[in-house]
Amino acid sequence: MLRKKKLLVPALIAVALLLQLALSFRYTGKDCCGLVGNHVETWAPTSMVLLRFGLPDERYQSRADRQRIYTYNDVELFGKRASMDFYFSRGRVWWIRATIWEDAEEVYRTACETVRAAYEDLRGFRVQETDDGCEIGSDLGPPFKNAKLSLLDDRLVIDVTEQR
């Protein structure tokens, strides 16, 4: 009887971890955040980024705010060469920065349309043109979801954030 009680706690912990892993798959899929080729949604746990993209090319951890950043240099978004940075806070992705290096002006309109389509069902949806691109998102929340697309020199930078 005592032996069964000793095994019960580790078994419950294992079941809880497996359930958490299974539930976190809802933050993955195809073309997440409106970025064609991205397989990880904002608010995904760190494990989902590692499962979808593998080990990062670069890792950085800030000691001041305990934020981690994983960088993947060889990613394909919208059929073009890109890099992606995933910013983690409390074990979840809160900011994705995608930088497209090829044909930035050509991809810009397509990117705006797909990101807009991904976010247009949010409460308080808005699109605002800026000097260097556009901002798409919702200020009604939580969650607060926003995407900023910027044409900078010869690259397209897409910042996707979610705050809860």
Short mmCIF file of C-alpha atoms in Angstrom, two decimals:
data_model
loop_
_atom_site.label_atom_id
_atom_site.label_comp_id
_atom_site.label_asym_id
_atom_site.label_seq_id
_atom_site.Cartn_x
_atom_site.Cartn_y
_atom_site.Cartn_z
CA MET A 1 0.00 0.00 0.00
CA LEU A 2 2.80 2.44 0.90
CA ARG A 3 4.58 1.67 -2.36
CA LYS A 4 1.47 2.61 -4.37
CA LYS A 5 1.27 5.98 -2.60
CA LYS A 6 4.91 6.70 -3.43
CA LEU A 7 4.23 6.05 -7.12
CA LEU A 8 1.03 8.11 -7.18
CA VAL A 9 2.67 11.54 -6.89
CA PRO A 10 5.22 11.00 -9.71
CA ALA A 11 2.46 9.51 -11.87
CA LEU A 12 0.24 12.55 -11.30
CA ILE A 13 3.11 14.90 -12.14
CA ALA A 14 3.84 12.96 -15.35
CA VAL A 15 0.16 13.07 -16.39
CA ALA A 16 0.00 16.83 -15.69
CA LEU A 17 3.10 17.45 -17.81
CA LEU A 18 1.75 15.37 -20.68
CA LEU A 19 -1.57 17.22 -20.56
CA GLN A 20 0.24 20.57 -20.62
CA LEU A 21 2.25 19.45 -23.65
CA ALA A 22 -0.90 18.28 -25.44
CA LEU A 23 -2.73 21.55 -24.67
CA SER A 24 0.17 23.64 -25.92
CA PHE A 25 -0.26 22.22 -29.45
CA ARG A 26 -3.15 24.67 -29.90
CA TYR A 27 -0.47 27.37 -30.32
CA THR A 28 1.01 25.71 -33.39
CA GLY A 29 -0.21 25.20 -36.89
CA LYS A 30 0.35 26.53 -40.35
CA ASP A 31 0.92 30.22 -41.10
CA CYS A 32 0.43 31.38 -37.50
CA CYS A 33 0.02 35.14 -36.86
CA GLY A 34 -0.63 35.58 -40.59
CA LEU A 35 3.02 34.88 -41.41
CA VAL A 36 3.13 32.32 -44.22
CA GLY A 37 5.68 29.71 -43.15
CA ASN A 38 5.52 30.39 -39.40
CA HIS A 39 4.36 27.43 -37.30
CA VAL A 40 4.26 29.02 -33.84
CA GLU A 41 1.60 31.36 -32.46
CA THR A 42 2.22 34.06 -29.86
CA TRP A 43 1.69 32.85 -26.28
CA ALA A 44 3.11 29.44 -27.21
CA PRO A 45 5.31 27.81 -24.59
CA THR A 46 9.06 27.53 -25.13
CA SER A 47 8.73 23.80 -25.80
CA MET A 48 6.55 24.43 -28.87
CA VAL A 49 9.15 26.71 -30.45
CA LEU A 50 11.81 24.07 -29.87
CA LEU A 51 9.58 21.30 -31.27
CA ARG A 52 8.72 23.29 -34.41
CA PHE A 53 12.07 24.94 -35.18
CA GLY A 54 14.64 22.84 -33.31
CA LEU A 55 17.56 24.32 -31.42
CA PRO A 56 18.08 28.04 -32.10
CA ASP A 57 21.06 29.39 -34.02
CA GLU A 58 21.58 31.97 -31.27
CA ARG A 59 20.37 32.26 -27.67
CA TYR A 60 20.41 35.26 -25.43
CA GLN A 61 19.16 35.79 -21.89
CA SER A 62 18.90 39.20 -20.30
CA ARG A 63 19.83 39.16 -16.64
CA ALA A 64 17.98 42.40 -15.92
CA ASP A 65 14.49 41.30 -16.96
CA ARG A 66 15.10 37.52 -17.26
CA GLN A 67 13.87 37.56 -20.84
CA ARG A 68 15.12 34.93 -23.30
CA ILE A 69 15.55 35.39 -27.04
CA TYR A 70 15.93 32.56 -29.55
CA THR A 71 17.10 33.46 -33.07
CA TYR A 72 16.62 31.26 -36.14
CA ASN A 73 18.55 32.51 -39.18
CA ASP A 74 17.48 30.11 -41.93
CA VAL A 75 13.70 30.39 -42.04
CA GLU A 76 11.46 30.73 -45.06
CA LEU A 77 8.51 33.15 -44.81
CA PHE A 78 6.29 34.00 -47.78
CA GLY A 79 8.66 31.89 -49.87
CA LYS A 80 11.62 34.17 -49.11
CA ARG A 81 14.75 33.90 -46.95
CA ALA A 82 14.12 35.27 -43.46
CA SER A 83 15.21 35.18 -39.84
CA MET A 84 12.97 34.96 -36.78
CA ASP A 85 13.51 36.04 -33.20
CA PHE A 86 11.26 34.65 -30.46
CA TYR A 87 11.15 36.66 -27.22
CA PHE A 88 10.04 34.71 -24.15
CA SER A 89 8.72 35.96 -20.86
CA ARG A 90 7.61 33.57 -18.13
CA GLY A 91 8.11 30.61 -20.46
CA ARG A 92 5.84 31.90 -23.26
CA VAL A 93 6.35 33.73 -26.56
CA TRP A 94 5.16 37.30 -26.27
CA TRP A 95 7.00 38.84 -29.23
CA ILE A 96 7.97 37.44 -32.63
CA ARG A 97 10.23 39.49 -34.87
CA ALA A 98 10.51 38.27 -38.45
CA THR A 99 12.96 39.88 -40.86
CA ILE A 100 12.61 39.11 -44.56
CA TRP A 101 15.80 39.79 -46.48
CA GLU A 102 14.76 39.12 -50.10
CA ASP A 103 12.38 41.21 -52.23
CA ALA A 104 11.03 43.14 -49.26
CA GLU A 105 8.87 45.55 -51.26
CA GLU A 106 7.39 42.70 -53.25
CA VAL A 107 6.43 40.75 -50.11
CA TYR A 108 5.15 43.79 -48.17
CA ARG A 109 1.61 43.91 -49.69
CA THR A 110 1.14 40.15 -49.36
CA ALA A 111 2.32 40.26 -45.76
CA CYS A 112 -0.04 43.11 -44.90
CA GLU A 113 -3.00 41.26 -46.40
CA THR A 114 -2.31 37.96 -44.64
CA VAL A 115 -1.63 39.56 -41.25
CA ARG A 116 -4.77 41.67 -41.63
CA ALA A 117 -6.83 38.55 -42.44
CA ALA A 118 -5.43 36.79 -39.36
CA TYR A 119 -6.34 39.68 -37.02
CA GLU A 120 -9.57 41.10 -38.46
CA ASP A 121 -11.81 39.01 -36.16
CA LEU A 122 -10.33 40.57 -33.01
CA ARG A 123 -12.44 42.96 -30.94
CA GLY A 124 -11.39 46.55 -31.61
CA PHE A 125 -9.57 45.60 -34.84
CA ARG A 126 -7.69 48.48 -36.46
CA VAL A 127 -5.30 49.13 -39.33
CA GLN A 128 -3.14 52.24 -39.34
CA GLU A 129 -0.74 53.28 -42.08
CA THR A 130 2.60 54.64 -40.86
CA ASP A 131 5.53 56.33 -42.61
CA ASP A 132 7.44 53.09 -43.06
CA GLY A 133 4.62 50.51 -43.15
CA CYS A 134 1.47 49.70 -41.23
CA GLU A 135 0.21 48.66 -37.80
CA ILE A 136 -2.50 46.05 -37.40
CA GLY A 137 -4.11 44.84 -34.22
CA SER A 138 -6.50 45.31 -31.37
CA ASP A 139 -6.20 47.53 -28.33
CA LEU A 140 -9.25 45.95 -26.68
CA GLY A 141 -8.31 43.05 -24.54
CA PRO A 142 -6.78 41.22 -22.89
CA PRO A 143 -5.19 39.75 -24.89
CA PHE A 144 -3.71 42.71 -26.74
CA LYS A 145 -2.46 41.55 -30.15
CA ASN A 146 -0.56 43.80 -32.51
CA ALA A 147 1.55 43.50 -35.63
CA LYS A 148 3.78 46.19 -37.08
CA LEU A 149 5.16 45.82 -40.59
CA SER A 150 8.05 48.12 -41.53
CA LEU A 151 10.03 48.49 -44.73
CA LEU A 152 13.54 49.39 -43.62
CA ASP A 153 16.24 49.81 -46.29
CA ASP A 154 16.29 46.48 -48.13
CA ARG A 155 14.37 44.35 -45.62
CA LEU A 156 10.87 43.88 -44.25
CA VAL A 157 10.58 43.69 -40.45
CA ILE A 158 7.40 42.26 -38.95
CA ASP A 159 6.89 42.59 -35.19
CA VAL A 160 4.04 40.55 -33.70
CA THR A 161 3.27 40.99 -29.99
CA GLU A 162 0.71 39.64 -27.57
CA GLN A 163 0.20 40.78 -24.00
CA ARG A 164 -2.10 39.13 -21.52
#
